[in-house]
Tab-separated table of C-alpha atoms in Angstrom:
chain	number	residue	atom	x	y	z
A	1	MET	CA	5.353	-6.858	-29.041
A	2	SER	CA	3.332	-4.000	-27.687
A	3	TYR	CA	2.944	-3.797	-23.976
A	4	ASN	CA	0.370	-1.068	-24.211
A	5	THR	CA	-2.590	-3.230	-23.295
A	6	PRO	CA	-4.571	-3.756	-20.104
A	7	ASN	CA	-3.588	-6.774	-18.034
A	8	ILE	CA	-0.033	-6.547	-19.396
A	9	SER	CA	1.076	-2.924	-19.204
A	10	LEU	CA	0.838	-0.707	-16.199
A	11	PRO	CA	-1.027	2.553	-16.783
A	12	LYS	CA	1.161	5.651	-16.957
A	13	PHE	CA	2.287	7.194	-13.676
A	14	THR	CA	5.110	9.201	-12.163
A	15	TYR	CA	7.369	7.357	-9.725
A	16	TYR	CA	8.808	8.942	-6.588
A	17	LYS	CA	11.296	7.258	-4.320
A	18	ALA	CA	10.801	8.757	-0.877
A	19	ASP	CA	13.957	8.978	1.262
A	20	ASN	CA	12.138	9.770	4.483
A	21	LEU	CA	8.662	9.668	5.943
A	22	THR	CA	8.150	13.451	5.846
A	23	ASP	CA	8.736	13.473	2.069
A	24	ALA	CA	6.430	10.515	1.547
A	25	LEU	CA	3.648	12.126	3.587
A	26	SER	CA	3.945	15.495	1.863
A	27	LEU	CA	3.882	13.840	-1.592
A	28	LEU	CA	0.820	11.891	-0.537
A	29	LYS	CA	-0.830	15.109	0.626
A	30	GLN	CA	0.139	16.995	-2.525
A	31	TYR	CA	-1.333	14.333	-4.817
A	32	ASN	CA	-4.111	13.339	-2.434
A	33	GLY	CA	-6.534	10.928	-4.069
A	34	ASN	CA	-4.335	10.460	-7.096
A	35	ALA	CA	-1.369	8.738	-5.499
A	36	ARG	CA	-0.680	5.272	-4.179
A	37	VAL	CA	1.979	3.995	-1.837
A	38	LEU	CA	4.285	1.313	-3.215
A	39	ALA	CA	5.584	-1.195	-0.682
A	40	GLY	CA	5.644	-4.735	-2.118
A	41	GLY	CA	3.642	-3.757	-5.185
A	42	ILE	CA	2.197	-7.183	-5.887
A	43	GLU	CA	-1.481	-6.393	-5.260
A	44	LEU	CA	-1.015	-2.771	-6.362
A	45	PHE	CA	0.371	-3.726	-9.773
A	46	LYS	CA	-2.255	-6.442	-10.237
A	47	GLN	CA	-5.027	-3.919	-9.670
A	48	MET	CA	-3.310	-1.334	-11.866
A	49	ARG	CA	-2.864	-3.830	-14.698
A	50	GLN	CA	-6.589	-4.568	-14.502
A	51	ARG	CA	-7.215	-0.794	-14.468
A	52	LEU	CA	-9.174	-1.185	-11.231
A	53	ILE	CA	-7.123	1.723	-9.984
A	54	VAL	CA	-5.206	4.213	-12.120
A	55	PRO	CA	-3.110	6.409	-9.816
A	56	GLU	CA	-1.017	9.059	-11.538
A	57	HIS	CA	1.621	9.089	-8.819
A	58	ILE	CA	3.381	6.158	-7.145
A	59	ILE	CA	5.321	6.807	-3.953
A	60	ASP	CA	7.874	4.119	-3.143
A	61	ILE	CA	8.427	3.808	0.627
A	62	LYS	CA	10.859	0.881	0.531
A	63	GLY	CA	13.830	3.199	0.819
A	64	ILE	CA	12.652	4.659	4.128
A	65	GLU	CA	14.823	3.001	6.744
A	66	GLU	CA	12.474	3.496	9.707
A	67	LEU	CA	9.693	1.651	7.890
A	68	ARG	CA	11.884	-1.425	7.429
A	69	LYS	CA	12.688	-2.169	11.058
A	70	ILE	CA	11.482	-4.651	13.644
A	71	ASP	CA	11.992	-3.339	17.188
A	72	VAL	CA	11.167	-4.288	20.753
A	73	THR	CA	9.998	-1.153	22.594
A	74	ASP	CA	7.983	-0.338	25.706
A	75	ARG	CA	4.861	-0.444	23.511
A	76	GLY	CA	5.564	-4.048	22.501
A	77	ILE	CA	6.847	-5.340	19.178
A	78	GLU	CA	6.947	-2.651	16.506
A	79	ILE	CA	7.082	-3.740	12.896
A	80	GLY	CA	7.644	-1.396	9.954
A	81	PRO	CA	5.153	-1.741	7.089
A	82	ALA	CA	7.911	-2.220	4.497
A	83	VAL	CA	9.278	-5.335	6.211
A	84	THR	CA	9.027	-8.217	3.710
A	85	ALA	CA	7.504	-11.653	4.301
A	86	VAL	CA	11.002	-13.183	4.087
A	87	GLU	CA	12.316	-10.710	6.676
A	88	LEU	CA	9.432	-11.617	9.016
A	89	GLN	CA	10.350	-15.287	8.708
A	90	LYS	CA	14.039	-14.583	9.312
A	91	SER	CA	13.443	-12.409	12.358
A	92	GLN	CA	14.160	-14.032	15.713
A	93	ILE	CA	11.896	-11.459	17.407
A	94	ILE	CA	8.911	-12.399	15.221
A	95	ARG	CA	9.656	-16.101	15.602
A	96	ASP	CA	9.832	-15.897	19.415
A	97	LYS	CA	7.263	-13.221	20.204
A	98	CYS	CA	4.704	-13.136	17.394
A	99	PRO	CA	4.190	-16.794	16.436
A	100	PRO	CA	0.872	-16.294	14.558
A	101	LEU	CA	2.501	-13.659	12.326
A	102	PHE	CA	5.659	-15.752	11.912
A	103	LYS	CA	3.571	-18.673	10.635
A	104	ALA	CA	1.282	-16.464	8.529
A	105	ALA	CA	4.257	-14.910	6.705
A	106	ALA	CA	5.000	-18.299	5.106
A	107	PHE	CA	1.640	-18.048	3.291
A	108	MET	CA	2.085	-14.518	1.902
A	109	GLY	CA	2.544	-15.535	-1.732
A	110	ASP	CA	5.078	-18.093	-2.900
A	111	ARG	CA	8.717	-18.179	-1.767
A	112	ILE	CA	9.908	-15.938	-4.584
A	113	LEU	CA	7.161	-13.331	-4.153
A	114	GLN	CA	7.877	-13.329	-0.418
A	115	ASN	CA	11.067	-11.389	-1.174
A	116	SER	CA	8.823	-8.574	-2.458
A	117	VAL	CA	5.627	-8.927	-0.407
A	118	THR	CA	5.493	-6.557	2.572
A	119	ILE	CA	3.389	-6.742	5.713
A	120	GLY	CA	2.035	-3.241	5.026
A	121	GLY	CA	0.937	-4.177	1.522
A	122	ASN	CA	-0.592	-7.397	2.799
A	123	LEU	CA	-2.709	-5.441	5.287
A	124	THR	CA	-3.761	-2.620	2.981
A	125	SER	CA	-4.707	-4.904	0.067
A	126	GLY	CA	-8.039	-5.232	1.863
A	127	LEU	CA	-8.494	-8.676	0.370
A	128	PRO	CA	-10.499	-11.240	2.363
A	129	CYS	CA	-7.663	-13.761	1.968
A	130	THR	CA	-5.032	-11.544	3.634
A	131	GLU	CA	-2.871	-13.394	6.133
A	132	GLY	CA	-1.661	-10.387	8.088
A	133	VAL	CA	-5.013	-9.108	9.316
A	134	PRO	CA	-6.182	-12.225	11.236
A	135	ALA	CA	-2.642	-12.983	12.441
A	136	LEU	CA	-2.291	-9.491	13.916
A	137	MET	CA	-5.892	-9.380	15.196
A	138	SER	CA	-5.229	-12.509	17.253
A	139	MET	CA	-2.503	-10.535	19.029
A	140	ASP	CA	-4.728	-7.446	19.584
A	141	SER	CA	-2.388	-5.421	17.381
A	142	VAL	CA	-2.841	-1.789	16.467
A	143	LEU	CA	-1.524	0.349	13.653
A	144	GLU	CA	0.147	3.710	13.925
A	145	VAL	CA	-1.235	5.644	10.971
A	146	ARG	CA	0.090	9.017	9.864
A	147	SER	CA	-0.747	11.726	7.402
A	148	ALA	CA	1.142	14.977	6.927
A	149	GLU	CA	-1.045	16.605	9.595
A	150	ARG	CA	-1.937	13.995	12.144
A	151	SER	CA	-1.163	10.643	13.664
A	152	ARG	CA	-3.670	8.145	14.976
A	153	ILE	CA	-3.862	4.647	16.371
A	154	LEU	CA	-6.090	2.235	14.469
A	155	PRO	CA	-6.860	-1.265	15.767
A	156	VAL	CA	-6.098	-3.872	13.083
A	157	SER	CA	-9.635	-5.188	13.609
A	158	ASP	CA	-11.000	-1.852	12.283
A	159	LEU	CA	-8.798	-1.764	9.163
A	160	VAL	CA	-10.780	-3.740	6.592
A	161	LEU	CA	-14.045	-2.168	5.434
A	162	ASN	CA	-14.918	-4.238	2.400
A	163	ILE	CA	-13.191	-6.143	-0.384
A	164	ARG	CA	-10.176	-3.977	-1.410
A	165	LYS	CA	-11.481	-1.193	0.838
A	166	THR	CA	-9.825	-0.120	4.059
A	167	THR	CA	-10.540	2.602	6.585
A	168	LEU	CA	-7.245	4.357	5.767
A	169	ASN	CA	-7.692	7.815	4.276
A	170	SER	CA	-6.047	8.419	0.928
A	171	ASP	CA	-3.394	10.676	2.501
A	172	GLU	CA	-2.432	8.190	5.218
A	173	ILE	CA	0.367	5.661	5.572
A	174	ILE	CA	0.689	2.867	8.116
A	175	THR	CA	3.940	3.812	9.827
A	176	LYS	CA	4.080	1.074	12.464
A	177	ILE	CA	2.391	-2.185	13.275
A	178	ILE	CA	2.357	-2.572	17.035
A	179	VAL	CA	1.878	-5.918	18.734
A	180	PRO	CA	1.205	-4.835	22.333
A	181	TYR	CA	2.856	-7.819	24.001
A	182	ASN	CA	6.487	-8.479	24.634
A	183	GLY	CA	6.633	-12.233	24.828
A	184	GLY	CA	4.674	-14.682	26.955
A	185	LEU	CA	2.420	-15.527	24.062
A	186	SER	CA	2.047	-18.715	22.105
A	187	GLY	CA	0.044	-18.981	18.939
A	188	GLY	CA	-0.599	-20.521	15.590
A	189	TYR	CA	-1.859	-19.834	12.116
A	190	LEU	CA	-3.509	-22.249	9.709
A	191	LYS	CA	-4.749	-21.654	6.194
A	192	LEU	CA	-6.408	-23.923	3.683
A	193	LEU	CA	-5.915	-23.173	0.005
A	194	ASN	CA	-7.939	-24.708	-2.808
A	195	ALA	CA	-6.276	-26.309	-5.847
A	196	SER	CA	-5.682	-22.928	-7.475
A	197	GLU	CA	-4.106	-21.653	-4.262
A	198	MET	CA	-6.970	-19.386	-3.261
A	199	ALA	CA	-7.819	-19.162	0.412
A	200	VAL	CA	-10.827	-21.135	1.638
A	201	ALA	CA	-10.352	-20.085	5.255
A	202	ASN	CA	-7.597	-19.093	7.638
A	203	VAL	CA	-7.417	-19.122	11.404
A	204	ALA	CA	-5.013	-17.379	13.766
A	205	VAL	CA	-4.932	-18.153	17.487
A	206	ALA	CA	-2.990	-16.608	20.344
A	207	LEU	CA	-2.790	-17.600	23.986
A	208	PHE	CA	-1.428	-15.389	26.738
A	209	SER	CA	-1.328	-18.053	29.423
A	210	ALA	CA	-0.161	-15.807	32.267
A	211	LYS	CA	-3.021	-13.382	31.601
A	212	ARG	CA	-5.545	-16.134	30.799
A	213	LYS	CA	-6.348	-14.517	27.498
A	214	LEU	CA	-7.276	-16.483	24.421
A	215	ARG	CA	-7.812	-14.855	21.041
A	216	MET	CA	-8.865	-16.171	17.677
A	217	ALA	CA	-9.362	-14.507	14.297
A	218	ILE	CA	-10.946	-16.275	11.349
A	219	GLY	CA	-10.237	-14.816	7.929
A	220	ALA	CA	-11.227	-15.451	4.299
A	221	VAL	CA	-14.670	-16.804	5.207
A	222	SER	CA	-16.199	-13.373	4.844
A	223	VAL	CA	-15.305	-9.866	3.716
A	224	LYS	CA	-13.822	-9.064	7.131
A	225	PRO	CA	-12.140	-11.438	9.567
A	226	TYR	CA	-14.070	-12.501	12.665
A	227	TYR	CA	-12.586	-11.899	16.097
A	228	PHE	CA	-13.207	-14.101	19.128
A	229	ASP	CA	-11.922	-13.956	22.689
A	230	GLU	CA	-12.325	-16.343	25.632
A	231	SER	CA	-15.800	-15.007	26.454
A	232	THR	CA	-17.222	-15.119	22.906
A	233	LEU	CA	-15.730	-18.589	22.489
A	234	GLY	CA	-17.360	-19.629	25.781
A	235	TRP	CA	-13.966	-20.758	27.065
A	236	LYS	CA	-13.795	-21.961	30.677
A	237	TRP	CA	-10.268	-22.404	31.991
A	238	ASN	CA	-11.232	-25.175	34.408
A	239	GLU	CA	-13.023	-27.287	31.781
A	240	PRO	CA	-11.220	-29.962	29.751
A	241	ILE	CA	-9.832	-28.804	26.401
A	242	GLU	CA	-12.105	-31.127	24.379
A	243	GLU	CA	-15.244	-29.709	25.968
A	244	ASN	CA	-14.002	-26.154	25.479
A	245	ILE	CA	-13.301	-26.815	21.803
A	246	ARG	CA	-16.788	-28.296	21.337
A	247	VAL	CA	-18.386	-25.185	22.852
A	248	ALA	CA	-16.065	-22.889	20.878
A	249	LEU	CA	-16.971	-24.534	17.566
A	250	ASN	CA	-20.660	-24.022	18.301
A	251	ALA	CA	-19.990	-20.373	19.041
A	252	ILE	CA	-17.986	-20.001	15.832
A	253	GLY	CA	-20.653	-21.806	13.783
A	254	SER	CA	-23.399	-19.519	15.007
A	255	THR	CA	-21.359	-16.334	14.517
A	256	ILE	CA	-19.698	-16.580	11.122
A	257	GLN	CA	-21.619	-15.960	7.927
A	258	PRO	CA	-19.449	-17.468	5.217
A	259	MET	CA	-19.570	-16.070	1.702
A	260	ALA	CA	-19.252	-17.657	-1.698
A	261	TYR	CA	-16.652	-15.391	-3.302
A	262	ASN	CA	-14.713	-15.659	-6.515
A	263	ARG	CA	-15.800	-19.265	-7.142
A	264	VAL	CA	-13.134	-20.320	-4.661
A	265	ALA	CA	-15.415	-22.255	-2.344
A	266	SER	CA	-19.088	-22.531	-1.475
A	267	ALA	CA	-20.301	-20.803	1.656
A	268	GLU	CA	-21.031	-24.159	3.333
A	269	TYR	CA	-17.549	-25.477	2.605
A	270	ARG	CA	-15.891	-22.311	3.889
A	271	GLY	CA	-17.886	-22.452	7.111
A	272	GLU	CA	-17.045	-26.096	7.669
A	273	ILE	CA	-13.337	-25.595	6.935
A	274	ALA	CA	-13.215	-22.593	9.262
A	275	LYS	CA	-14.411	-24.835	12.096
A	276	VAL	CA	-12.039	-27.656	11.173
A	277	LEU	CA	-9.077	-25.240	11.156
A	278	ALA	CA	-10.236	-23.607	14.395
A	279	ALA	CA	-10.404	-26.981	16.153
A	280	ARG	CA	-6.998	-27.963	14.811
A	281	ALA	CA	-5.429	-24.643	15.807
A	282	LEU	CA	-6.839	-24.863	19.345
A	283	LYS	CA	-5.651	-28.459	19.763
A	284	GLU	CA	-2.151	-27.538	18.630
A	285	LEU	CA	-2.145	-24.485	20.869
A	286	PHE	CA	-3.014	-26.403	24.017
A	287	ARG	CA	-0.949	-29.479	23.261
A	288	GLY	CA	2.066	-28.043	25.043
A	289	ALA	CA	0.151	-25.972	27.576
B	1	MET	CA	11.655	8.928	-19.501
B	2	ARG	CA	14.532	8.702	-17.085
B	3	THR	CA	17.925	7.087	-17.223
B	4	ILE	CA	18.748	4.266	-14.845
B	5	ILE	CA	21.860	2.184	-14.379
B	6	LEU	CA	21.552	-1.569	-14.062
B	7	THR	CA	24.346	-4.058	-13.639
B	8	VAL	CA	23.098	-6.936	-15.746
B	9	ASN	CA	25.099	-10.138	-15.478
B	10	GLY	CA	28.178	-8.184	-14.424
B	11	LEU	CA	27.967	-5.503	-17.105
B	12	SER	CA	26.904	-1.975	-16.253
B	13	LYS	CA	24.123	-0.750	-18.559
B	14	GLU	CA	22.626	2.693	-18.872
B	15	VAL	CA	19.086	2.583	-20.150
B	16	SER	CA	16.184	5.035	-20.584
B	17	VAL	CA	12.942	3.793	-19.157
B	18	ASN	CA	9.409	4.995	-18.546
B	19	ASP	CA	8.266	4.986	-14.936
B	20	ASN	CA	5.543	2.444	-15.723
B	21	GLU	CA	7.898	-0.058	-17.355
B	22	VAL	CA	8.674	-3.175	-15.371
B	23	LEU	CA	12.112	-4.754	-15.184
B	24	LEU	CA	10.881	-7.586	-17.421
B	25	ASN	CA	10.133	-5.176	-20.312
B	26	VAL	CA	13.508	-3.521	-20.008
B	27	LEU	CA	15.494	-6.750	-19.813
B	28	ARG	CA	13.799	-8.352	-22.802
B	29	ASP	CA	13.110	-5.416	-25.112
B	30	LYS	CA	15.817	-2.911	-24.317
B	31	LEU	CA	18.711	-5.104	-23.221
B	32	GLY	CA	18.006	-8.257	-25.223
B	33	VAL	CA	18.109	-10.587	-22.220
B	34	THR	CA	15.657	-13.160	-23.543
B	35	SER	CA	16.099	-15.984	-21.041
B	36	VAL	CA	13.682	-13.991	-18.883
B	37	LYS	CA	10.262	-15.085	-20.099
B	38	ALA	CA	7.030	-13.082	-20.191
B	39	ALA	CA	3.874	-15.048	-19.572
B	40	CYS	CA	1.293	-14.246	-16.900
B	41	TRP	CA	2.041	-10.608	-15.946
B	42	LYS	CA	0.606	-11.108	-12.493
B	43	GLY	CA	3.425	-12.606	-10.484
B	44	GLU	CA	1.991	-16.087	-10.607
B	45	CYS	CA	3.964	-18.134	-13.129
B	46	GLY	CA	7.443	-17.096	-12.017
B	47	LEU	CA	8.985	-17.431	-15.482
B	48	CYS	CA	10.386	-13.898	-15.290
B	49	THR	CA	12.335	-14.644	-12.080
B	50	VAL	CA	15.708	-12.889	-11.830
B	51	LEU	CA	18.117	-12.265	-8.981
B	52	LEU	CA	17.940	-8.633	-7.891
B	53	ASN	CA	20.807	-7.798	-5.543
B	54	GLY	CA	21.072	-11.518	-4.893
B	55	LEU	CA	17.405	-12.189	-4.103
B	56	PRO	CA	14.976	-13.874	-6.502
B	57	VAL	CA	12.148	-11.564	-7.569
B	58	LYS	CA	9.541	-11.730	-10.301
B	59	SER	CA	10.605	-9.076	-12.796
B	60	CYS	CA	7.024	-8.468	-14.014
B	61	MET	CA	6.244	-7.238	-10.492
B	62	THR	CA	9.316	-5.021	-10.164
B	63	LEU	CA	9.489	-1.564	-11.719
B	64	ALA	CA	12.605	-0.890	-13.744
B	65	VAL	CA	13.109	2.348	-11.787
B	66	GLU	CA	13.032	0.348	-8.530
B	67	ALA	CA	16.016	-1.621	-9.818
B	68	ASP	CA	18.076	1.532	-10.498
B	69	GLY	CA	21.632	1.031	-9.239
B	70	LYS	CA	21.051	-2.625	-8.474
B	71	GLU	CA	22.566	-5.840	-9.743
B	72	VAL	CA	20.495	-8.172	-11.919
B	73	ILE	CA	21.495	-11.776	-12.571
B	74	THR	CA	19.670	-13.915	-15.142
B	75	ALA	CA	20.341	-17.412	-16.487
B	76	GLU	CA	22.790	-15.924	-19.020
B	77	GLY	CA	24.870	-14.536	-16.179
B	78	LEU	CA	25.175	-17.918	-14.510
B	79	TYR	CA	26.973	-19.414	-17.475
B	80	SER	CA	30.370	-18.479	-16.074
B	81	ASP	CA	29.539	-20.120	-12.725
B	82	GLU	CA	30.925	-23.673	-12.625
B	83	ARG	CA	28.313	-24.861	-10.152
B	84	ALA	CA	25.444	-23.424	-12.172
B	85	LYS	CA	26.879	-25.137	-15.243
B	86	LYS	CA	26.708	-28.462	-13.399
B	87	LEU	CA	23.192	-27.622	-12.296
B	88	GLN	CA	22.228	-27.015	-15.913
B	89	GLU	CA	23.812	-30.345	-16.925
B	90	SER	CA	21.827	-32.017	-14.186
B	91	PHE	CA	18.603	-30.665	-15.734
B	92	VAL	CA	19.638	-32.277	-19.046
B	93	LYS	CA	20.615	-35.548	-17.385
B	94	HIS	CA	17.300	-35.844	-15.573
B	95	GLY	CA	15.191	-34.682	-18.506
B	96	ALA	CA	13.955	-31.831	-16.310
B	97	LEU	CA	12.321	-29.993	-19.198
B	98	GLN	CA	10.074	-30.610	-22.114
B	99	CYS	CA	9.519	-27.313	-23.918
B	100	GLY	CA	12.177	-25.524	-21.880
B	101	PHE	CA	10.254	-22.288	-21.447
B	102	CYS	CA	10.461	-22.402	-17.640
B	103	THR	CA	14.033	-23.722	-17.483
B	104	PRO	CA	15.906	-20.391	-17.131
B	105	ALA	CA	13.672	-19.395	-14.215
B	106	PHE	CA	14.130	-22.741	-12.505
B	107	ILE	CA	17.908	-22.557	-13.020
B	108	VAL	CA	18.067	-19.056	-11.513
B	109	ALA	CA	15.832	-19.940	-8.550
B	110	SER	CA	17.437	-23.294	-7.798
B	111	HIS	CA	20.931	-21.800	-8.113
B	112	HIS	CA	19.912	-19.256	-5.482
B	113	VAL	CA	18.459	-21.926	-3.191
B	114	LEU	CA	21.452	-24.257	-3.474
B	115	SER	CA	23.927	-21.412	-2.966
B	116	LYS	CA	22.446	-20.583	0.400
B	117	GLU	CA	21.224	-24.044	1.464
B	118	PRO	CA	23.168	-26.845	-0.257
B	119	ASP	CA	21.653	-29.491	2.047
B	120	ILE	CA	18.041	-28.595	1.347
B	121	ASP	CA	15.732	-31.553	0.813
B	122	GLY	CA	12.150	-32.735	0.518
B	123	GLU	CA	9.294	-30.359	1.189
B	124	ASP	CA	11.634	-27.442	1.870
B	125	LEU	CA	13.118	-27.688	-1.604
B	126	LYS	CA	9.689	-28.042	-3.212
B	127	LYS	CA	8.451	-25.016	-1.297
B	128	GLU	CA	11.450	-22.910	-2.371
B	129	LEU	CA	10.701	-23.611	-6.022
B	130	SER	CA	6.915	-23.476	-5.714
B	131	GLY	CA	6.741	-19.974	-7.179
B	132	ILE	CA	7.539	-21.195	-10.699
B	133	THR	CA	5.151	-23.006	-13.010
B	134	CYS	CA	6.106	-25.724	-15.482
B	135	ARG	CA	3.132	-26.330	-17.736
B	136	CYS	CA	4.738	-29.470	-19.192
B	137	GLY	CA	4.629	-30.842	-15.647
B	138	THR	CA	8.259	-31.870	-15.270
B	139	TYR	CA	8.261	-31.009	-11.573
B	140	TYR	CA	9.499	-34.453	-10.448
B	141	GLN	CA	12.396	-34.330	-12.870
B	142	ILE	CA	13.251	-30.765	-11.819
B	143	TYR	CA	13.197	-31.860	-8.176
B	144	ASP	CA	15.519	-34.779	-8.958
B	145	ALA	CA	17.842	-32.595	-11.039
B	146	VAL	CA	18.187	-29.953	-8.322
B	147	LYS	CA	18.650	-32.568	-5.599
B	148	ASP	CA	21.320	-34.278	-7.666
B	149	ALA	CA	23.142	-30.963	-8.209
B	150	ARG	CA	23.370	-30.233	-4.471
B	151	LYS	CA	26.791	-31.904	-4.322
B	152	TYR	CA	28.329	-29.233	-6.539
B	153	TYR	CA	27.261	-26.525	-4.128
B	154	LYS	CA	28.768	-28.075	-1.015
B	155	LYS	CA	31.990	-26.580	0.306
B	156	ASP	CA	34.089	-29.731	0.065
B	157	HIS	CA	33.294	-30.212	-3.585
């Protein structure tokens, strides 16, 4: 059998296994525009098999130890982009301190793929159905992004530009995902898949009760996730939860513009499901509060 | 081309590969390990599942060069494992296959699950195996077969 066909074979490329970040960044600079970073590889290889992208150089960052760590620092919780979905679910730090991300990780592909899928790859896929973007947005997370020359901080909410397009430059790597809270936050993540396991809508919520902050991100209904806080949701802390949820659903309904994408779901259905999931997520969030 | 070293089912193999070859190509075409099946090429069907350094991965989504220096276990390599043998017998007993194309992948994945969690049950077990497709639809029988084989993986057995 010949494997030299689109959809089956990968186009030709040269593989580099970077041992440290400096090497990875200088390779990326050297082959700027013609190189791709390999973390989990799932979405990358899918797009390469379809010849949507044909990079001549692949830089594997999985061997870089500092990109595989989960740490608690004075900036909050710092997660390396090469941490896998299974590692997120096994981490006590993520379980205790980043509940929306902990729950979202269970949806990042099936259980076998989750050994390969990385949080960095999930974010940079730029797909509307990504779990990581809304989960991290609900926790006001930022990314530390580096190229060979410079380093910058990019809010997760500014990452996705369009379908499969992000605001990362072609010579940049996400080096850290920073959740700027160290505990004191409860949260949830809900996602509805259709029969062929494509996302109809997903909702991440986070509540910082001590700071009276409520955040919600709704993904998969449109190209980019929508972000809400207590003021855009019309949340009033002294009102009953039921009334708050009613007001919030109205706010969500008048803000989101659902798309019909990929024959997964009609725009109307997506919009309705987004509200159903939002209501459910808020109820669950305040059940114990 | 570059030369990589894979330990496949306990045997060390030196093999020349292209950078764009995936582990699935190398196992089937260069090393003759045919229990690993090629079907969807997009990480969806799970029929190419192997254990790479002890973790199940889909070998169509893993570059051969990424596996350099690592240990690969396929269904063939489980033959010498008494528990896996019982697991395989359980598949036969429960009629957990029709065409058998997905069976090696299910054996590899369920062996991995039972080795680390011999008490697994219900939705957890279904979720663990949800990455593999059986187009004959023998999922109920596979579930029963794996559940029945749990006893062989418990310490006191």
